[in-house]
Coordinates of C-alpha atoms in Angstrom, one line a residue:
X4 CA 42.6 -12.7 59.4
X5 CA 44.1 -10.2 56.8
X6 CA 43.1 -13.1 54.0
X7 CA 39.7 -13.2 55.1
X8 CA 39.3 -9.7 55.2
X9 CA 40.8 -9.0 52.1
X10 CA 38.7 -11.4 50.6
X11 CA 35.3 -10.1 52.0
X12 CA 37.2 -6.4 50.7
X13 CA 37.0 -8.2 47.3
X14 CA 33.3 -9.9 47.9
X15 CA 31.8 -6.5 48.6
X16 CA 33.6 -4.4 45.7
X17 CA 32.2 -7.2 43.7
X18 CA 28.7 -7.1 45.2
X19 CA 28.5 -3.3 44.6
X20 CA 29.9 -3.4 41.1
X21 CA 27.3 -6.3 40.4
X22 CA 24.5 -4.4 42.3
X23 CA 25.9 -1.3 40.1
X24 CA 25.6 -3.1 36.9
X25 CA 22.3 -4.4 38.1
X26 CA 21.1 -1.1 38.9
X27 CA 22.4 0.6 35.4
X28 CA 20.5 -2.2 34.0
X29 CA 17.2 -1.5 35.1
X30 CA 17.9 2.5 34.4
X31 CA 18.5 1.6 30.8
X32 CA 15.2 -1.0 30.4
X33 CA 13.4 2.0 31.3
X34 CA 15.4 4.0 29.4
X35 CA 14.4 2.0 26.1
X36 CA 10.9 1.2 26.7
X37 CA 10.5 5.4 26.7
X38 CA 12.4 5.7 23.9
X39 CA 12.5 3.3 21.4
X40 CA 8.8 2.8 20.6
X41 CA 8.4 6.4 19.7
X42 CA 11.3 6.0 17.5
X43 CA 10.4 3.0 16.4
X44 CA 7.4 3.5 15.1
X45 CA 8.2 7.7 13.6
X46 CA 11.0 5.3 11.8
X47 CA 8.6 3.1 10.5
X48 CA 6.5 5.8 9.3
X49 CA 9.3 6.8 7.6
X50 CA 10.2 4.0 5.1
X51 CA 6.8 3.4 4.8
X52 CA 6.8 6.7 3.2
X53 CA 10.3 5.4 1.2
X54 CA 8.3 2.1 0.0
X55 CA 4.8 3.6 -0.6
X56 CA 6.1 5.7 -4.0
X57 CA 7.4 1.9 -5.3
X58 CA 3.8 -0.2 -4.8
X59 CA 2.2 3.7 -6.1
X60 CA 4.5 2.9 -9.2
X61 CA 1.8 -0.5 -10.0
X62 CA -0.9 2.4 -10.7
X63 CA 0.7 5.7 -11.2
X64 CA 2.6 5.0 -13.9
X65 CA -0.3 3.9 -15.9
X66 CA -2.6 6.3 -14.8
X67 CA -0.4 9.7 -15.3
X68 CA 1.7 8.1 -18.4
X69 CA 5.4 7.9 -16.1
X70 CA 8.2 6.3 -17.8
X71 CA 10.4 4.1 -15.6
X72 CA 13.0 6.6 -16.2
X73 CA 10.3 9.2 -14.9
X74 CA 9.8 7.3 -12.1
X75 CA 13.2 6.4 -11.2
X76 CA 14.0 9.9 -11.3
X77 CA 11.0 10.9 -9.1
X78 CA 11.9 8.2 -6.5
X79 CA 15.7 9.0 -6.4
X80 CA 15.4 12.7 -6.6
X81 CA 13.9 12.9 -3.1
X82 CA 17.5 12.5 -2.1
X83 CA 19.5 15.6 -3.4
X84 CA 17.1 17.9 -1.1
X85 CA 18.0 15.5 1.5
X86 CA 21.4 15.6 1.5
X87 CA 21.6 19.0 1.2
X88 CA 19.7 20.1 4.4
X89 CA 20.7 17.2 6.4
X90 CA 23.7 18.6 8.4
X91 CA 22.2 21.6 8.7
X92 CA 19.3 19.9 10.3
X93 CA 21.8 17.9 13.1
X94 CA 23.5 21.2 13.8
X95 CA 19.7 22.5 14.6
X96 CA 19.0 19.5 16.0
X97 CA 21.8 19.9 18.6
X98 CA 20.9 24.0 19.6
X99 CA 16.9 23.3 19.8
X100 CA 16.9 19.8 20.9
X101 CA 15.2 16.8 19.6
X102 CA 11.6 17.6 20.9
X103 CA 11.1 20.3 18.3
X104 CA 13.2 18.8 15.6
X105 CA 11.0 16.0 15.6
X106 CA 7.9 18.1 15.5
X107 CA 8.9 19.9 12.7
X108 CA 10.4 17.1 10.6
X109 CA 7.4 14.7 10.9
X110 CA 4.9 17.4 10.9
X111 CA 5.4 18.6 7.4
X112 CA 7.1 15.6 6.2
X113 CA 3.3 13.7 6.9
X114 CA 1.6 16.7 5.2
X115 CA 4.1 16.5 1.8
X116 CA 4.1 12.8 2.2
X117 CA -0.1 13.4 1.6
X118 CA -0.1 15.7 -1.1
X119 CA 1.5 13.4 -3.6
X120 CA -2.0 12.3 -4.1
X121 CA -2.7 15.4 -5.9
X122 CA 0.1 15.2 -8.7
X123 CA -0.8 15.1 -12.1
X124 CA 2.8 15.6 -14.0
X125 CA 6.3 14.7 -14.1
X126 CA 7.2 17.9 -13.0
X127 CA 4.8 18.1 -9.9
X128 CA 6.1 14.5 -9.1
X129 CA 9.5 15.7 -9.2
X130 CA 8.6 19.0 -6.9
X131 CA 7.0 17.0 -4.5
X132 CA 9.8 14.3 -4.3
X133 CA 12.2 17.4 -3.7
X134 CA 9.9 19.3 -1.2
X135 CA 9.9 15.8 0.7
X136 CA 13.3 15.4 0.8
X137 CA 13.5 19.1 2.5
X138 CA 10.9 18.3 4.7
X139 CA 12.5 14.7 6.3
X140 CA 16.1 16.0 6.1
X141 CA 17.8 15.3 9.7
X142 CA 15.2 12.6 11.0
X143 CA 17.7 9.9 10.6
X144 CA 20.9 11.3 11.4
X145 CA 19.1 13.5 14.6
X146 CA 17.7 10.3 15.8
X147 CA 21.3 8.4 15.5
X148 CA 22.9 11.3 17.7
X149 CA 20.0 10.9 19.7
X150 CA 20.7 8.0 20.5
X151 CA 24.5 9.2 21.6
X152 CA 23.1 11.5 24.7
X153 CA 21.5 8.6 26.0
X154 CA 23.3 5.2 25.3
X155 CA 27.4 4.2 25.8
X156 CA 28.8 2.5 22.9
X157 CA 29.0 -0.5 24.6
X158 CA 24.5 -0.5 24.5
X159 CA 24.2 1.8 21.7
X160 CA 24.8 -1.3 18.9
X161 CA 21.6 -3.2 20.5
X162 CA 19.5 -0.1 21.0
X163 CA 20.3 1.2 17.0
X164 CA 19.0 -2.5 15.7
X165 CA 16.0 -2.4 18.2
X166 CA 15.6 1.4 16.2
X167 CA 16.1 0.3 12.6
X168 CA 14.3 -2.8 13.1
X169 CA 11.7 -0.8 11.4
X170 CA 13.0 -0.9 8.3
X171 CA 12.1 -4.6 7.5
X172 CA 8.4 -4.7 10.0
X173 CA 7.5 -1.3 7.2
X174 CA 8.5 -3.6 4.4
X175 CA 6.4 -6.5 5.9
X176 CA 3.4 -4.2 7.0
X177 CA 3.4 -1.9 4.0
X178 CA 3.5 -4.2 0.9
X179 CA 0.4 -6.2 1.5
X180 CA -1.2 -2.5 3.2
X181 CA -0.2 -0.6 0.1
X182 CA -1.5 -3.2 -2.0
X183 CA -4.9 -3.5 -0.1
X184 CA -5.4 -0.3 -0.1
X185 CA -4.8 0.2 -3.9
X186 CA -6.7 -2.6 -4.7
X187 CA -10.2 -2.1 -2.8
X188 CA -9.9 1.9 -2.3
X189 CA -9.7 2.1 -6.7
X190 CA -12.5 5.0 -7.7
X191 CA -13.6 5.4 -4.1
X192 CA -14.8 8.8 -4.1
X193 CA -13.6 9.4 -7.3
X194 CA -9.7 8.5 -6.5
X195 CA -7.3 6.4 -7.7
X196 CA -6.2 3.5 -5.3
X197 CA -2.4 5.3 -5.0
X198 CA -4.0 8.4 -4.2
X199 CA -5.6 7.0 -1.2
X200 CA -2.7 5.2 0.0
X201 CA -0.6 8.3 -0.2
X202 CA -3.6 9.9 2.0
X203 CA -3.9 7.0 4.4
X204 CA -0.2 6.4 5.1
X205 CA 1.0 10.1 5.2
X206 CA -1.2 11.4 7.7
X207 CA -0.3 9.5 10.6
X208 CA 3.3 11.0 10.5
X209 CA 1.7 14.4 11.7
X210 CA 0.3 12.7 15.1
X211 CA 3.1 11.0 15.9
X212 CA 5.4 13.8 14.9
X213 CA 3.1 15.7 18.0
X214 CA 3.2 12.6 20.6
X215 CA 7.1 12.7 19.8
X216 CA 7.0 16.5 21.3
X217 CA 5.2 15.4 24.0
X218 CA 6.5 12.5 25.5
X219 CA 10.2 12.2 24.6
X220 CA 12.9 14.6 26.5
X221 CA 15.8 16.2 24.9
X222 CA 18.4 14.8 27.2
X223 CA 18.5 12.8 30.5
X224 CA 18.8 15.5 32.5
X225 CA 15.8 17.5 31.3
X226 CA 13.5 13.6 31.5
X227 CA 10.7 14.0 34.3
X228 CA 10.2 10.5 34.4
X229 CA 13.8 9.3 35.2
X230 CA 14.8 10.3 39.1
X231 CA 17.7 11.9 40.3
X232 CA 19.6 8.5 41.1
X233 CA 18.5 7.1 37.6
X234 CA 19.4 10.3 36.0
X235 CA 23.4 9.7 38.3
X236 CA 23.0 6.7 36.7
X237 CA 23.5 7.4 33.0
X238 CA 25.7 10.4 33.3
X239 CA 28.1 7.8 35.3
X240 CA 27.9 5.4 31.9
X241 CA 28.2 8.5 30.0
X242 CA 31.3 9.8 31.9
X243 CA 33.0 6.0 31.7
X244 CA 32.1 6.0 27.8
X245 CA 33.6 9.5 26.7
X246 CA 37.1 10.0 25.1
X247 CA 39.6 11.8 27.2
X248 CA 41.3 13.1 24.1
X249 CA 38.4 15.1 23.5
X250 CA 38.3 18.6 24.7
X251 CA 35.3 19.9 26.1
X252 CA 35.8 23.6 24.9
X253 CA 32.9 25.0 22.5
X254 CA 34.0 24.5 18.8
X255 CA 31.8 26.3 16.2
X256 CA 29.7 24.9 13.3
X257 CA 32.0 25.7 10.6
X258 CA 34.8 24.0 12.7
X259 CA 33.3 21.7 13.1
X260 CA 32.3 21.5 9.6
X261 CA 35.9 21.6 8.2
X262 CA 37.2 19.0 10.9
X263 CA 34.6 16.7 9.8
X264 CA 35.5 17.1 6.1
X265 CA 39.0 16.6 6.8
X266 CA 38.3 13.7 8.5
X267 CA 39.3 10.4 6.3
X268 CA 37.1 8.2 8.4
X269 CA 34.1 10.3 7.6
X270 CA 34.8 9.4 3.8
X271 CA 35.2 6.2 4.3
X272 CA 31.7 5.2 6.3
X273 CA 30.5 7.6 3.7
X274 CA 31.5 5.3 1.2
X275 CA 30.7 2.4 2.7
X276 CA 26.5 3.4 3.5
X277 CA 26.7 4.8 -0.2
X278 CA 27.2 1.1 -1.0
X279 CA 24.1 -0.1 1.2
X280 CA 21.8 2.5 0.2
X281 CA 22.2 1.3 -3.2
X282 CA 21.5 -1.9 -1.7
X283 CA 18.5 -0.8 0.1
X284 CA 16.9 1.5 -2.0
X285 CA 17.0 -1.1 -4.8
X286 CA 15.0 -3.2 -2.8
X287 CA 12.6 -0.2 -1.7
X288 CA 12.2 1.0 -4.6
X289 CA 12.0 -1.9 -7.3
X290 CA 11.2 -5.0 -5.6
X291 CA 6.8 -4.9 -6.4
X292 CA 8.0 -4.1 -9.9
X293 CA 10.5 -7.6 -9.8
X294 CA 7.8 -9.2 -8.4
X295 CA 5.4 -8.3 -11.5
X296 CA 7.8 -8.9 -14.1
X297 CA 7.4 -12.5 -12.7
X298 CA 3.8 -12.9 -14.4
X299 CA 2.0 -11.5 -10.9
X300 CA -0.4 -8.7 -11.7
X301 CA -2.4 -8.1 -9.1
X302 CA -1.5 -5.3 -7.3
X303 CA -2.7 -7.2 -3.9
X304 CA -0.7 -10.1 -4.8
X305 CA 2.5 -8.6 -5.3
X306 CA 1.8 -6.4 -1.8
X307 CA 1.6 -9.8 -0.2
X308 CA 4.9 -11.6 -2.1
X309 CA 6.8 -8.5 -1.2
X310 CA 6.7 -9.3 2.4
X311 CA 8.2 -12.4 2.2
X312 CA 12.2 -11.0 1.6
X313 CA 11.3 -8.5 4.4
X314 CA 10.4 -11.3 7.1
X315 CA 13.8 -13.0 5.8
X316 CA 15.2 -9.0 6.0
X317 CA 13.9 -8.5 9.9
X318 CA 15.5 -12.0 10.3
X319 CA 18.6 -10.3 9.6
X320 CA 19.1 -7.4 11.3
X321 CA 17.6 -9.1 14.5
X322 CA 20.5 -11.9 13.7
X323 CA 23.4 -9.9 12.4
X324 CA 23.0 -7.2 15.0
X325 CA 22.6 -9.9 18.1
X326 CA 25.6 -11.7 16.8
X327 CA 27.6 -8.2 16.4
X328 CA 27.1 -7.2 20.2
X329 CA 27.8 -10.8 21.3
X330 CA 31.2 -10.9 20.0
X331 CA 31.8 -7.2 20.2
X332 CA 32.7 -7.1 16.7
X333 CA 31.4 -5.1 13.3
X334 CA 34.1 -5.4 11.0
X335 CA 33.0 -9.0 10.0
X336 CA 29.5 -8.6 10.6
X337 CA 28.7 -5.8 8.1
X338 CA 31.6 -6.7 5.6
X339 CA 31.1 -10.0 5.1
X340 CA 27.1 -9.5 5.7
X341 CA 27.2 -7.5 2.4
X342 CA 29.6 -9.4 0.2
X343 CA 27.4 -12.7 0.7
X344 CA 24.2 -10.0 0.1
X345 CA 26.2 -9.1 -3.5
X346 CA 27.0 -12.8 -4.6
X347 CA 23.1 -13.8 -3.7
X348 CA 22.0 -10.6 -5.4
X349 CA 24.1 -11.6 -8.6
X350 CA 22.4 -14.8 -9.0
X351 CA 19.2 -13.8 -9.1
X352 CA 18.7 -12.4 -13.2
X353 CA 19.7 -16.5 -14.0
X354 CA 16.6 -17.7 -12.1
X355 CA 15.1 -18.2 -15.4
X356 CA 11.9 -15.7 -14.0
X357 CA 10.5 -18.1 -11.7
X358 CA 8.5 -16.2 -8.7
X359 CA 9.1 -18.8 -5.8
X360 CA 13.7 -19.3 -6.5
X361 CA 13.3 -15.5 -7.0
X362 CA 11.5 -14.7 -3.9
X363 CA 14.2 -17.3 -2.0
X364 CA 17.1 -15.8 -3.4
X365 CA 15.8 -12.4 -2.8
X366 CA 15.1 -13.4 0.9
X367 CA 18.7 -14.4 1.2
X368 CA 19.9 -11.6 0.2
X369 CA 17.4 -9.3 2.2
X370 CA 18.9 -11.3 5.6
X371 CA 22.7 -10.0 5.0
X372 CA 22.0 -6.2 3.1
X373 CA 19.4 -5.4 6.1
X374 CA 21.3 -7.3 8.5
X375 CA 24.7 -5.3 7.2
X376 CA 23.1 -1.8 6.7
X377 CA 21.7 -1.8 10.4
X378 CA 24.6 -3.5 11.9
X379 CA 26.2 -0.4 10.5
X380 CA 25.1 2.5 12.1
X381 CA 26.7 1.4 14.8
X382 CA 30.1 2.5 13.9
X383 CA 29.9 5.9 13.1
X384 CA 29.0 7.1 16.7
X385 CA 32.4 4.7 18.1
X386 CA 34.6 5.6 15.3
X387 CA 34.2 9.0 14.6
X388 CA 36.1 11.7 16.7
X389 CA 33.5 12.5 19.0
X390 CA 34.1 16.0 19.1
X391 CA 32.3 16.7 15.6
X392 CA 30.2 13.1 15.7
X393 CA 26.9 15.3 14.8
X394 CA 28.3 16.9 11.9
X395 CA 30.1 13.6 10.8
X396 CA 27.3 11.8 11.3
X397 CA 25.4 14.0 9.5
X398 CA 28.1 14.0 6.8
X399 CA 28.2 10.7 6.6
X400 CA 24.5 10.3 6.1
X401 CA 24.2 12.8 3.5
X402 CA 26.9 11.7 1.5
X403 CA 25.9 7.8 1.8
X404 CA 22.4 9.0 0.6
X405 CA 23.1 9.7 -2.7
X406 CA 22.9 5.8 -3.0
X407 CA 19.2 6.4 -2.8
X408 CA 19.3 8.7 -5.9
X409 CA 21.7 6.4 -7.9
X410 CA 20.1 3.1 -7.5
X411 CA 16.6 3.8 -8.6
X412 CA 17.0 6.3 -11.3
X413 CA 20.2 4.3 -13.0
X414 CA 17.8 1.1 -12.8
X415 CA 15.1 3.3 -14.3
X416 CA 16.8 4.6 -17.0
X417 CA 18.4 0.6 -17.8
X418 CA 15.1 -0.3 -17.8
X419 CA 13.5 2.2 -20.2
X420 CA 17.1 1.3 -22.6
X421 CA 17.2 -2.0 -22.1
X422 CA 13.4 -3.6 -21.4
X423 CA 15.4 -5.4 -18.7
X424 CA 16.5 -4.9 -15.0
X425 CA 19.7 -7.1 -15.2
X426 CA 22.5 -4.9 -15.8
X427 CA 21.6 -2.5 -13.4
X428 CA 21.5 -5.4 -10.7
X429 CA 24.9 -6.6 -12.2
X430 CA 25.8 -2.7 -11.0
X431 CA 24.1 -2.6 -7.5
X432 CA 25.9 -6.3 -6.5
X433 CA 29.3 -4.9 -7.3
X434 CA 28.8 -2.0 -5.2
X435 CA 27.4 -4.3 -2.6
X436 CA 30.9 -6.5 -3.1
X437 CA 32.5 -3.0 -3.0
X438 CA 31.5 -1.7 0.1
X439 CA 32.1 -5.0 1.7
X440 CA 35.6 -5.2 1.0
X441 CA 36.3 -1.3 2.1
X442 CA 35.2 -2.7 5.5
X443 CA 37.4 -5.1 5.9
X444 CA 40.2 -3.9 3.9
X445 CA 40.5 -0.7 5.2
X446 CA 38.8 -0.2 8.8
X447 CA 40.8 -1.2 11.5
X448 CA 39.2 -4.0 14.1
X449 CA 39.9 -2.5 17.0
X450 CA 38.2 1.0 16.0
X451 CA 34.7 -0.4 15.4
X452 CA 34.8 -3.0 18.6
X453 CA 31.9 -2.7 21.0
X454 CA 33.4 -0.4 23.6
X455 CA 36.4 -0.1 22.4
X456 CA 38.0 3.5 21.7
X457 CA 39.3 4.5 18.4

């Protein structure tokens, strides 16, 4: 009799923890279908407005007399404002809540984003580029910290990849868009074709920016459309997630600020997504003007072969981030992700310029650098000391970014000495090699296991 009721003791702690996880389950499929399509598609927007400036490039250049250093310059310069009001934005970001944040960010980022239709010179290009930069500061590391009030670690990886899935499905939309719009919108109303699409793809931001406001909540307790056993729900995942070690006692910005900076780990991931930026922006940046140094002209034509890595890219990080959660590992994943992104990357200036073994390598290597680089932001949010996540995150972020100003204006200016992109893609694979070997070499397994504290 005590067996039997021991055993239906067992049978119904089991039945309520799997009618427990059943429950938290459906909480967090809500959850998701609120969130992430807004952030989805505001992400979108965003490297939409990263890719648009390198399709512009097929027009601009000739049409204002832009050097590839000038452009290079332009494209990476976007960053330094970026980096330099990015932590300051997550520390806004975490008094005024992400409602406002996002209102503000995508609001003025849209408008900017628009106006670069109206420059004329270098030095307006390189205004604007900078004023951007100010503008979009804090939407990606506010919307990673986001993520943190809502999600445990052990969801988080899943949710971040649904989240940066954008960055490939705005390299697939916005090649062939950019392109048609350049093509067929040339002298409309007296307009160059990159004037319009800077128009046409900026303005959007501003009316999402304002369905953000309206529709998102700051944090789960202050979300009308969750109920109070829902809402139970996610502070109980919450509460199981959260480090003991960490006090709850208020610690200032600047605290927080030194901690952060005194925090090896911070340096390291800092490292490490300087390495994929590189990566990235390489791609963002240069790949329509690979494309026509491969004998394609046509601006639509090269809008269309651009999306082809990016399909292979979404392949990726739908793949590599999948896989990651699976096995509850990232070490491997983003590591060895972007040393076999480097080695495919290194091949490709001996493809003797031929547009389809280009286009395959290039979709190799777009699979493991996007699968690698979204993989990653997964580990920041687990590894850091939560106490100061927003400004290490932030940190993190702003540091890594400078990737984006490297790649493009050290390819540009090897372009403009050279005549050739090779040695600069010689540069951005060892990096690539770099980074991956910091991952493996010197992050610990079980800090950056799904769930597991560091």
């Amino acid at each position: 009799m005590t067996n039997i009721q021991t055993v239906s003791g067992n049978d119904a702690d089991t039945s309520s923890t799997a009618s427990g996880s059943i429950a938290e389950n459906a909480v967090y499929r809500k959850i998701t279908l609120r969130l992430v399509p807004l952030l989805f598609l505001a992400y979108l927007l965003a490297f939409l407005d990263r890719i648009n400036v390198g399709y512009a490039k097929l027009q601009m250049s000739a049409d204002l007399g832009f050097s590839e250093a000038v452009y290079g310059l332009g494209a990476g310069i976007f960053f330094i404002s970026y980096l330099l009001f990015e932590v300051p934005s997550n520390l806004w970001l975490e008094r005024i809540g992400v409602r406002i944040t996002l209102l503000r960010i995508m609001v003025l980022w849209g408008l900017v984003s628009a106006s670069t239709m109206l420059v004329q010179t270098p030095e307006q290009f390189y205004f604007v580029r900078l004023l951007l930069g100010i503008c979009e500061a804090g939407f990606f590391p506010g919307i990673i910290l986001y993520l943190t009030y809502w999600f445990p670690s052990s969801r988080r990886g899943k949710v971040t990849g649904q989240f940066m899935f954008a960055i490939p499905v705005a390299g697939i939309i916005g090649g062939p868009l950019s392109g048609w719009i350049m093509s067929s919108m040339d002298g409309v109303s007296g307009l160059h074709g990159w004037q319009w699409m800077f128009l046409i793809e900026g303005l959007p931001t501003v009316l999402l920016g304002c369905l953000c406001y309206v529709l998102l909540a700051n944090r789960p307790s202050e979300a009308k459309w969750l109920s109070a056993s829902e809402k139970q729900v996610v502070i109980t995942a919450m509460e199981r997630d959260a480090d003991p070690s960490v006090s709850n006692g208020h610690v200032g910005a600047l605290s927080k600020m030194r901690l952060a900076l005194s925090d090896y780990r911070v340096w390291l991931l800092a490292f490490i997504y300087f390495t994929t930026a590189c990566a990235n922006y390489t791609f963002t940046f240069w790949l329509p003007t690979i494309i026509k140094g491969l004998g394609v002209t046509s601006v639509s034509h090269i809008g269309m072969y651009s999306a082809i890595p990016y399909v292979f890219a979404a392949l990726g990080v739908l793949f590599v981030s999948a896989s990651s959660d699976k096995r509850k590992e990232r070490r491997w994943h983003v590591g060895g992700s972007l040393i076999l992104g480097a080695i495919g990357l290194a091949t490709t200036p001996f493809l003797n310029n031929s547009l389809m073994a280009t286009l395959l390598v290039l979709s190799f290597v777009g699979f493991f650098q996007f699968g690698a680089g979204i993989a990653y932001w997964a580990i920041p949010s687990t590894y850091l000391n939560k106490a100061t996540a927003a400004v290490g995150i932030g940190l993190v972020s702003s540091i890594g970014v400078i990737g984006g100003f490297v790649s493009p204006a050290l390819l540009g200016f090897i372009k403009d000495l050279t005549g050739s992109l090779d040695n600069g893609i010689f540069t951005i694979a060892l990096l690539m090699l770099a980074g991956g070997l910091a991952i493996l070499v010197a992050l610990p397994a079980r800090a950056v296991r799904v769930g597991t504290e560091p």
